[in-house]
Amino acid sequence: MATFNVNDIRNDFPILSEKAYGKPLVYFDNAATSQKPKVVIDALVNYYMHDNANIHRGVHFLSQRASEAFDNVREKVRAFINASSEKEIIFVKGTTEAINLVAATYGRKNIGKGDEILISAMEHHSNIVPWQLLCEEKGAVLKVIPMNDKGELLLDKLNTLLTERTKLVSLVHVSNSLGTINPVKHIISLAHQKGIPVLIDGAQSTAHAPIDVQDLDADFFAFSGHKILGPTGVGCLYGKLPLLEEMPPYQGGGEMISSVTFEKTTYNEVPYKFEAGTPNIADVIALGTAIDYWNNLDRPGAVAWEEELLEYATSKISAIPGVRIIGTAEKKAGVLSFVIEGVNAMDAGMYLDTKGVAVRTGQHCTEPVMLRFGVPGTLRASFMFYNTKEEIDCLMENLGKAIQLLQPQTAL
Amino acid sequence: MNTMQEIEDEIVEDFNLFDGWEEKYQYIIELGQKLPALDVKYKVDEYKIKGCQSSVWLHGEEREGKLFFMADSDSTFVKGEIALLINVLSGQPADEILNAKLEFIDKIGLRQHIAVTRANGLSSMIKQMKTYAFAASNHSKQI
Ligand SMILES: Cc1ncc(COP(=O)(O)O)c(C=O)c1O
C-alpha cells in the first residue's frame, strides 16, 4: 500500500481532469456524490462486456460467474463496516431506500399509536419523511433532539427525550449540511440502556472514516454507494441479525421467497427476504470494486489529508469579511457550509460555476436546519481526499471576486 | 416603442457578442443591479410569485391599453432575468404579451445554464406576467 499522495491519487479519477467552460474543473460537491476511480468505471463496463447474466437463476456459465461476483460483494461490505455476518447486509438503492425499508418493516410491525420515534434537528429529509409517513399511518409521534448554535446536538436533553414510548432512534452520523460528527456511539449506548434500537444514517460518514458497526453497536446502519466512490443506484442497509429475522418482508416478488403457492407463500431467509426482484447486479459488483479501492488506499493518510483540507478551507474562509460559517461544531468532517452578508447564495454559486468551481447552494435537503439557523440556504463546499489546497485557493480567490461583484456597494 | 420582436432580436444580438457563459452571467448580474427598485408596498406576499426558488415580487399596471411591470428579487441574477423580461414585455399591449413566445430565452442559451428549479422559476415569472396580461385583455374586451 502506497502512502497517501494526493497527486498520485488524482490520476485514479479520470473526471478530475475535465474542464468546465474551458477551465479546470474544481469539484467541491462531494457530499452530493463522489467521483469514481477508473477501476470502478471499468468494473461496470467489464461486467456488461463479459459477465452480464441474471444471477441465482441460471445453471449456465455466465450466470454462475455473475452470481459469484455479486455474492462476493456482500462479504466485502461486511468487512468494510465490520458487520458480524454477511446475512446482515441488504442491498438497496441507497440510504433513502434503506431508511424506508426499516420504516416499512420494522416500523410498521413495532411502532403503534402513541409510540415515539426520535430523530435529530439536523436530519436529511430522507431521515425525516419516512418517519412522518409512518407516524401518520400509525398515530405515532416524531420527536426531535435539538441543537445549539454551533450545530451540536444537545445531549443533556436525551434523558427526557428517550421515554417509555420511544420505539426507535434514527440519527445522522455526519450532517451533510453542517458537517457535524455526532457522538453516535454514546447516543446508542444511552438508547440501549432503555432498550431502544438505533438506526444510523451513514450516508456522509462512510466516506470520511472507517466504520465499525459492532463497535458503534448500531442496530441499523444505512449508506449509499455513490457517496463512497461507487456507482449510483446501490447502497446498503446493515441490520443486526436477530432484528432482521423478526422483520416482515419489504417488497414481494422473485428472490425473496422460498416457496409460492396460491394458498401460502414462505419467505426466503435473511437477507434475501428483503431483496425482491432482480437486484442491481452491475452496480453492486462495481460497489465491490469501490470497496477494494478503499482497502488499497492509505486510509489514515486519506482521513488526515481530508481533515487538513477542511481546516485549511475553514481558516481561509474565516479571513473573508462578511462570510459566516454555518456549522461550527468541535468535531466536523468534509463540509464547509456558509452564507455571505448581502449576497444571495445561488448568485454566488453560479458565479463560482462560471469559473469551473462546483459547489452546492440551497437547503441541501435539510430545510429544518436552514430554519434553525435563520438562513434561506447556504453555499456548501464539500471535500474528498482527492481535493487539493490549490483547489481551495481557487475557490477562495473566486469567492472574493464574487463578493466584490455581488455585494451591494456601500456609498463612498 | 419598438415591437417585441425588435427588442428580442436586439437582446439576442447583444448576447451573441459574449464569449461564453461567464460573460453572459456578468451581463445578467449587471442588468439585475440596474433594475429599478420596486416600491416596498409591493414587496408583500400578495405579489410574491410561487414556484421560484428565490423570492420574487412582481407588480403589473395597465396604462392606456398597455401593461407595465415592476419587480424585485433577493437574487441579483433573477433580477437580471426579470430585467430581460421587462425589457421585452413591459409597455406592450396585453394581447401581444399573452401571445409572446419569448424565443430569445432559448436563443441566448439561458436555460441550459440554470438549474431546473431556476428554469421553473423563470417559467413562473413569465406565467405571472401573462396572467396580468390575461386579466387586462379580458378587462378591455368587456369595455
Ligand atoms: C445525511 C444524508 N442522508 C441521506 C441521504 C440520502 O442519500 P441517497 O440520496 O443516496 O439515498 C444523503 C444524501 O444526500 C445524506 O447526505
XYZ file of C-alpha atoms and ligand atoms in Angstrom:
571
model
C 0.000 0.000 0.000
C 1.492 3.339 -1.073
C 1.473 6.165 1.445
C -1.063 8.836 0.666
C -0.110 11.293 -2.043
C -2.893 13.395 -3.461
C -1.222 13.940 -6.832
C -0.948 10.210 -7.447
C -4.481 9.667 -6.205
C -5.906 12.203 -8.634
C -4.686 10.140 -11.556
C -7.089 7.425 -10.487
C -10.089 9.685 -11.150
C -10.455 10.496 -14.862
C -13.142 13.140 -14.327
C -10.808 15.316 -12.281
C -9.032 16.351 -15.455
C -12.277 17.521 -17.077
C -12.716 21.156 -17.967
C -15.769 23.273 -17.177
C -16.228 26.187 -19.603
C -12.620 25.687 -20.631
C -11.341 25.981 -17.056
C -10.001 23.172 -14.906
C -12.886 21.596 -13.022
C -12.772 22.115 -9.264
C -15.206 19.630 -7.773
C -16.416 20.544 -4.290
C -19.794 18.850 -4.381
C -18.617 15.578 -2.923
C -21.300 15.424 -0.248
C -23.866 15.202 -3.051
C -21.973 12.465 -4.816
C -18.349 11.401 -5.020
C -16.406 10.940 -8.231
C -15.437 7.434 -9.322
C -11.983 5.961 -9.768
C -11.301 4.408 -13.163
C -11.331 0.901 -11.693
C -14.979 1.358 -10.710
C -15.917 2.617 -14.164
C -14.006 -0.283 -15.701
C -15.817 -2.742 -13.452
C -19.149 -1.544 -14.816
C -18.032 -1.782 -18.418
C -16.336 -5.091 -17.819
C -19.429 -6.583 -16.268
C -21.602 -5.715 -19.243
C -18.879 -6.689 -21.737
C -18.052 -10.069 -20.240
C -20.243 -11.222 -17.376
C -23.802 -9.983 -17.841
C -26.390 -12.569 -16.809
C -29.163 -12.808 -14.276
C -27.977 -14.290 -11.029
C -29.019 -17.158 -8.776
C -31.264 -18.448 -11.563
C -29.200 -19.928 -14.345
C -27.198 -23.111 -14.458
C -25.074 -21.647 -17.204
C -21.521 -20.365 -17.194
C -22.236 -16.641 -17.239
C -24.937 -16.769 -14.618
C -22.627 -18.607 -12.280
C -19.827 -16.137 -12.835
C -22.130 -13.137 -12.296
C -23.670 -14.766 -9.209
C -20.263 -15.372 -7.712
C -19.109 -11.800 -8.361
C -22.341 -10.476 -6.858
C -22.220 -12.695 -3.791
C -18.615 -11.764 -3.096
C -19.589 -8.147 -2.622
C -21.768 -8.965 0.366
C -18.672 -10.226 2.142
C -16.725 -7.120 1.062
C -19.395 -4.850 2.508
C -19.492 -6.913 5.686
C -15.790 -6.422 6.182
C -15.970 -2.746 5.141
C -18.292 -1.875 8.025
C -17.233 -4.803 10.230
C -20.613 -6.485 10.482
C -20.537 -9.881 12.155
C -22.250 -11.746 9.328
C -22.864 -11.389 5.603
C -26.514 -12.043 6.284
C -26.725 -8.654 7.924
C -26.064 -6.839 4.644
C -29.071 -5.962 2.489
C -28.567 -4.399 -0.939
C -30.851 -1.439 -1.620
C -30.855 1.621 -3.899
C -29.243 3.860 -1.326
C -29.623 5.441 2.081
C -33.117 6.667 1.278
C -34.392 3.211 0.452
C -32.594 1.696 3.439
C -34.405 4.032 5.831
C -37.725 3.497 4.077
C -37.201 -0.249 4.319
C -36.767 -0.070 8.091
C -39.799 2.220 8.408
C -41.944 -0.090 6.288
C -40.930 -3.327 8.013
C -39.524 -2.842 11.483
C -41.504 0.367 11.903
C -44.860 -0.957 10.739
C -44.514 -4.006 12.925
C -43.244 -2.430 16.118
C -44.460 1.149 16.229
C -48.045 1.914 17.167
C -50.383 4.621 18.347
C -48.773 6.991 20.839
C -45.314 5.494 20.362
C -42.404 7.811 19.701
C -39.628 7.948 17.117
C -36.674 10.148 17.974
C -34.611 11.892 15.289
C -32.374 14.965 15.430
C -32.658 18.572 14.302
C -30.056 18.030 11.563
C -31.568 15.130 9.646
C -31.643 14.895 5.869
C -35.206 14.847 4.525
C -34.737 11.135 3.868
C -34.452 10.556 7.615
C -37.495 12.708 8.389
C -40.187 11.998 5.828
C -40.282 8.163 6.070
C -40.912 8.532 9.816
C -43.559 11.183 9.281
C -45.338 8.840 6.881
C -45.167 6.078 9.457
C -46.345 8.390 12.259
C -49.290 9.472 10.146
C -50.245 5.892 9.426
C -49.871 4.683 12.996
C -50.690 7.725 15.070
C -47.147 7.728 16.424
C -45.196 10.855 17.391
C -41.975 12.200 15.898
C -39.643 13.836 18.429
C -36.518 15.843 17.703
C -33.207 16.242 19.551
C -32.437 19.991 19.355
C -29.019 21.509 18.625
C -27.029 24.553 19.695
C -25.853 27.471 17.540
C -22.697 25.603 16.561
C -24.742 22.744 15.164
C -24.106 20.282 18.007
C -26.851 18.108 19.454
C -27.984 18.966 22.983
C -27.207 15.644 24.597
C -28.473 16.701 28.008
C -31.981 16.663 26.527
C -31.691 12.961 25.734
C -32.644 11.842 29.189
C -36.111 13.344 28.832
C -36.445 12.640 25.111
C -35.811 8.925 25.470
C -39.044 7.787 27.092
C -41.002 4.635 27.773
C -42.776 5.239 24.483
C -39.643 5.662 22.343
C -39.511 2.740 19.932
C -36.652 3.830 17.684
C -33.920 6.433 17.429
C -32.840 7.373 13.899
C -29.845 9.611 13.712
C -27.450 11.063 11.181
C -23.792 10.198 11.810
C -22.299 13.156 9.913
C -24.538 16.044 8.869
C -24.485 16.796 5.156
C -25.350 20.469 5.614
C -23.316 21.316 8.746
C -20.535 18.749 8.763
C -21.145 17.906 12.427
C -19.918 14.480 13.528
C -22.465 13.280 16.054
C -21.328 11.179 19.035
C -23.462 8.291 17.853
C -21.697 5.633 19.891
C -22.541 7.484 23.072
C -26.141 8.110 21.989
C -26.569 4.457 21.020
C -25.400 3.352 24.448
C -27.841 5.746 26.154
C -30.691 4.440 23.990
C -29.707 0.830 24.633
C -29.821 1.428 28.384
C -33.530 1.928 27.817
C -33.778 -0.951 25.367
C -34.324 1.291 22.337
C -32.792 0.327 18.965
C -30.916 2.921 16.894
C -30.621 3.443 13.143
C -27.595 5.391 11.938
C -27.726 7.338 8.669
C -24.170 6.831 7.459
C -24.605 8.487 4.052
C -21.881 11.026 4.792
C -19.804 9.327 7.477
C -18.917 6.261 5.435
C -16.813 8.366 3.060
C -14.884 10.105 5.794
C -13.721 7.491 8.268
C -13.714 3.720 8.672
C -16.989 2.387 10.054
C -17.310 -0.358 12.629
C -20.969 -1.153 13.241
C -20.131 -3.592 16.034
C -18.036 -1.052 17.874
C -20.822 1.537 17.476
C -23.291 -1.176 18.446
C -25.709 0.263 15.839
C -28.864 -1.754 15.273
C -29.262 -0.462 11.722
C -26.757 1.380 9.559
C -27.558 2.849 6.131
C -25.272 4.171 3.404
C -25.152 4.947 -0.325
C -22.615 3.540 -2.764
C -22.444 6.679 -4.867
C -21.073 8.738 -1.991
C -18.189 6.318 -1.421
C -16.710 6.146 -4.935
C -19.248 3.583 -6.137
C -21.974 3.897 -8.767
C -25.415 5.404 -8.247
C -28.379 3.144 -7.615
C -26.825 0.903 -4.990
C -26.480 1.185 -1.250
C -26.677 -0.993 1.815
C -28.711 -1.494 4.901
C -26.988 -3.220 7.773
C -29.191 -4.673 10.467
C -28.439 -6.887 13.428
C -29.419 -10.419 12.513
C -31.999 -11.036 15.280
C -33.795 -7.818 14.294
C -33.762 -8.683 10.596
C -35.089 -12.145 11.287
C -38.045 -10.758 13.178
C -38.883 -8.228 10.491
C -41.604 -8.847 7.890
C -40.543 -8.692 4.222
C -40.295 -5.368 2.410
C -41.467 -5.895 -1.168
C -42.835 -9.068 -2.662
C -41.553 -10.806 -5.781
C -38.883 -13.155 -7.001
C -35.733 -13.913 -4.972
C -37.405 -13.072 -1.661
C -39.475 -16.261 -1.496
C -38.665 -19.834 -0.689
C -41.926 -21.326 -1.958
C -45.022 -19.848 -3.567
C -48.435 -21.440 -3.875
C -51.724 -19.643 -4.183
C -52.568 -20.787 -0.684
C -49.383 -19.840 1.076
C -46.002 -18.327 0.370
C -42.992 -18.812 2.575
C -40.179 -16.326 2.522
C -36.542 -16.760 1.774
C -34.059 -16.273 4.584
C -32.315 -13.054 5.552
C -31.029 -11.059 3.672
C -32.822 -12.336 0.515
C -36.167 -11.844 2.198
C -35.615 -8.105 1.714
C -34.313 -8.197 -1.852
C -37.261 -8.820 -4.144
C -36.648 -8.960 -7.882
C -33.514 -8.916 -9.968
C -31.021 -6.859 -7.993
C -28.806 -4.104 -9.329
C -26.124 -6.613 -10.268
C -23.719 -4.388 -12.192
C -23.716 -1.613 -9.630
C -23.342 -3.993 -6.700
C -20.300 -5.527 -8.390
C -18.827 -2.081 -9.047
C -19.504 -1.144 -5.419
C -17.332 -4.111 -4.542
C -14.577 -2.601 -6.678
C -15.006 0.729 -4.883
C -14.545 -1.077 -1.574
C -11.386 -2.737 -2.946
C -10.185 0.764 -3.792
C -10.771 1.931 -0.204
C -8.948 -1.126 1.069
C -5.924 -0.370 -1.096
C -5.878 3.254 -0.039
C -3.724 4.522 2.811
C -6.894 5.211 4.783
C -5.324 7.006 7.757
C -3.388 9.146 5.277
C -6.557 9.966 3.354
C -8.506 10.814 6.512
C -5.701 13.073 7.735
C -5.485 14.825 4.359
C -9.202 15.462 4.288
C -9.088 16.909 7.790
C -6.225 19.135 6.724
C -8.254 20.352 3.728
C -11.236 21.224 5.906
C -9.045 23.059 8.391
C -7.267 24.922 5.613
C -10.528 25.954 3.949
C -12.067 26.967 7.272
C -9.167 29.200 8.212
C -9.010 30.759 4.737
C -12.719 31.500 4.589
C -12.717 32.938 8.079
C -10.448 35.683 6.774
C -13.030 36.829 4.210
C -15.150 39.649 5.637
C -18.894 39.087 5.578
C -18.684 35.293 5.488
C -20.483 33.372 8.213
C -19.855 29.659 8.568
C -22.997 27.651 9.291
C -21.973 24.660 11.377
C -19.021 25.252 13.674
C -19.126 22.077 15.740
C -15.951 20.987 17.522
C -15.998 17.743 15.548
C -16.632 18.153 11.845
C -15.990 16.247 8.642
C -15.888 17.130 4.995
C -18.345 20.020 4.821
C -17.931 23.789 4.797
C -21.330 25.482 4.716
C -21.540 29.273 4.737
C -23.509 32.387 3.897
C -22.246 35.775 2.727
C -23.698 39.006 4.033
C -25.705 40.798 1.352
C -25.067 38.113 -1.261
C -27.609 35.577 -2.446
C -26.119 32.088 -2.133
C -27.272 30.957 -5.561
C -25.879 34.053 -7.261
C -22.502 33.335 -5.698
C -22.741 29.638 -6.556
C -23.462 30.499 -10.179
C -20.506 32.858 -10.248
C -18.246 30.084 -8.986
C -19.711 27.819 -11.656
C -18.638 30.244 -14.376
C -15.098 29.773 -13.022
C -15.329 25.993 -13.150
C -15.820 25.622 -9.386
C -18.646 23.251 -8.461
C -20.308 23.885 -5.096
C -23.864 23.315 -3.990
C -26.260 26.055 -2.960
C -29.620 25.890 -1.257
C -31.059 23.869 1.577
C -29.222 20.589 0.933
C -32.357 18.550 1.677
C -32.255 19.819 5.256
C -34.876 22.553 5.311
C -35.279 22.422 9.118
C -31.546 23.116 9.529
C -31.868 26.272 7.418
C -34.857 27.374 9.512
C -32.913 26.714 12.706
C -30.076 28.976 11.533
C -32.421 31.568 10.039
C -30.960 31.401 6.529
C -32.754 30.680 3.262
C -29.908 28.450 2.133
C -26.134 28.165 2.199
C -23.209 27.674 -0.114
C -21.589 24.347 0.576
C -18.135 23.194 -0.379
C -17.629 19.547 0.489
C -14.302 17.782 0.289
C -12.946 14.407 -0.603
C -9.416 13.088 -0.206
C -8.692 13.760 -3.889
C -9.129 17.530 -3.481
C -6.138 19.836 -3.137
C -5.188 23.031 -1.349
C -4.685 24.694 -4.733
C -8.336 23.985 -5.480
C -9.302 25.590 -2.181
C -7.186 28.626 -3.095
C -9.062 28.790 -6.383
C -12.395 28.656 -4.542
C -11.366 31.392 -2.122
C -9.973 33.668 -4.793
C -13.144 33.425 -6.847
C -15.311 33.773 -3.778
C -13.580 37.085 -3.113
C -14.356 38.170 -6.667
C -17.962 37.027 -6.366
C -18.394 39.096 -3.234
C -16.868 42.113 -4.923
C -19.248 41.749 -7.843
C -22.389 40.862 -5.928
C -22.228 42.673 -2.609
C -24.187 45.927 -2.661
C -21.640 48.746 -2.809
C -21.767 50.928 0.244
C -21.847 54.565 -0.862
C -18.415 56.150 -0.951
C -41.678 51.906 -28.673
C -40.082 49.046 -30.545
C -42.007 45.870 -31.190
C -41.331 42.867 -29.023
C -39.647 41.121 -31.915
C -37.257 44.018 -32.419
C -36.347 44.073 -28.752
C -35.857 40.323 -28.656
C -33.619 40.452 -31.718
C -31.544 43.145 -30.074
C -31.072 41.079 -26.936
C -30.025 38.058 -28.974
C -27.530 40.226 -30.863
C -26.106 41.551 -27.598
C -25.681 38.052 -26.242
C -24.034 36.885 -29.439
C -21.186 39.265 -28.658
C -20.375 37.397 -25.491
C -17.698 34.801 -25.443
C -19.195 32.325 -23.055
C -21.263 31.682 -20.003
C -19.047 33.789 -17.748
C -19.657 36.974 -19.756
C -23.359 36.257 -20.073
C -23.599 35.736 -16.332
C -21.826 39.006 -15.585
C -24.072 40.875 -18.008
C -27.226 39.459 -16.425
C -25.912 40.416 -12.983
C -25.287 43.946 -14.281
C -28.857 44.131 -15.579
C -30.086 42.920 -12.207
C -28.137 45.574 -10.371
C -29.638 48.254 -12.615
C -33.234 47.084 -12.299
C -35.263 49.966 -10.821
C -36.311 49.338 -7.237
C -39.803 48.057 -6.561
C -41.988 50.113 -4.247
C -41.907 48.416 -0.810
C -45.689 48.259 -0.727
C -45.472 45.565 -3.416
C -42.861 43.540 -1.551
C -45.506 41.561 0.301
C -46.822 38.033 -0.042
C -49.703 39.101 -2.267
C -47.233 39.956 -5.034
C -44.843 37.071 -4.438
C -44.564 34.538 -7.246
C -44.990 30.915 -6.294
C -42.678 28.346 -7.805
C -39.482 30.369 -7.614
C -36.609 29.126 -5.503
C -35.666 32.728 -4.780
C -38.188 35.277 -3.585
C -39.652 37.237 -6.494
C -42.223 40.007 -6.230
C -43.997 41.213 -9.357
C -46.429 44.051 -9.890
C -48.205 44.911 -13.154
C -50.109 48.046 -14.065
C -52.267 48.901 -17.034
C -51.961 52.316 -18.634
C -53.674 53.277 -21.904
C -54.086 49.704 -23.009
C -50.513 48.793 -22.231
C -49.063 46.796 -19.392
C -46.125 47.885 -17.285
C -44.210 45.599 -14.945
C -42.060 46.203 -11.912
C -40.335 43.513 -9.894
C -37.706 42.639 -7.336
C -35.918 39.543 -6.024
C -33.434 38.593 -3.345
C -31.251 37.198 -6.118
C -29.433 39.634 -8.380
C -29.285 37.051 -11.145
C -33.051 36.595 -11.014
C -33.405 40.384 -11.121
C -31.322 40.290 -14.288
C -33.649 37.706 -15.788
C -36.599 39.882 -14.810
C -34.914 42.895 -16.398
C -34.696 40.985 -19.685
C -38.376 40.029 -19.492
C -39.418 43.547 -18.541
C -37.359 44.928 -21.383
C -39.337 42.808 -23.828
C -42.803 42.761 -22.292
C -43.262 45.917 -20.286
C -45.108 48.676 -22.171
C -46.596 46.260 -24.709
C -50.299 45.708 -25.387
C -51.847 42.968 -23.249
C -52.824 40.810 -26.232
C -49.288 40.735 -27.528
C -47.893 39.824 -24.141
C -50.350 36.960 -23.973
C -49.141 35.606 -27.287
C -45.449 36.251 -26.740
C -43.314 33.169 -27.418
C -40.172 34.717 -25.950
C -37.895 32.703 -28.170
C -34.933 34.848 -27.166
C -34.624 32.933 -23.894
C -33.571 29.786 -25.702
C -31.579 31.698 -28.285
C -29.353 33.312 -25.670
C -28.785 29.928 -24.044
C -30.113 30.923 -20.661
C -31.958 27.740 -19.791
C -29.007 25.473 -20.356
C -27.064 27.176 -17.572
C -29.673 27.458 -14.898
C -30.697 24.552 -12.722
C -34.095 23.011 -13.335
C -35.513 24.642 -10.217
C -34.437 28.012 -11.558
C -35.787 27.326 -15.025
C -39.122 26.579 -13.354
C -38.844 29.914 -11.569
C -38.306 31.664 -14.880
C -41.394 29.948 -16.274
C -43.387 31.005 -13.204
C -42.375 34.630 -13.745
C -43.475 34.515 -17.363
C -46.711 32.838 -16.380
C -47.411 35.537 -13.816
C -46.780 38.290 -16.372
C -49.155 36.578 -18.764
C -51.749 36.278 -16.016
C -51.655 40.049 -15.664
C -51.983 40.334 -19.443
C -54.896 37.913 -19.488
C -56.754 39.942 -16.875
C -56.026 43.190 -18.693
C -57.067 41.765 -22.043
C -60.395 40.450 -20.689
C -60.955 43.706 -18.933
C -60.518 45.732 -22.133
C -62.837 43.399 -24.060
C -65.584 43.910 -21.531
C -65.498 47.655 -22.043
C -27.022 12.644 5.511
C -27.712 12.079 4.318
N -28.695 11.186 4.483
C -29.320 10.629 3.433
C -29.003 10.951 2.137
C -29.755 10.305 1.020
O -28.933 9.513 0.261
P -29.418 8.906 -1.152
O -29.980 10.071 -1.916
O -28.189 8.354 -1.754
O -30.453 7.891 -0.868
C -27.987 11.877 1.921
C -27.623 12.259 0.535
O -27.715 13.377 0.110
C -27.325 12.453 3.030
O -26.353 13.355 2.856
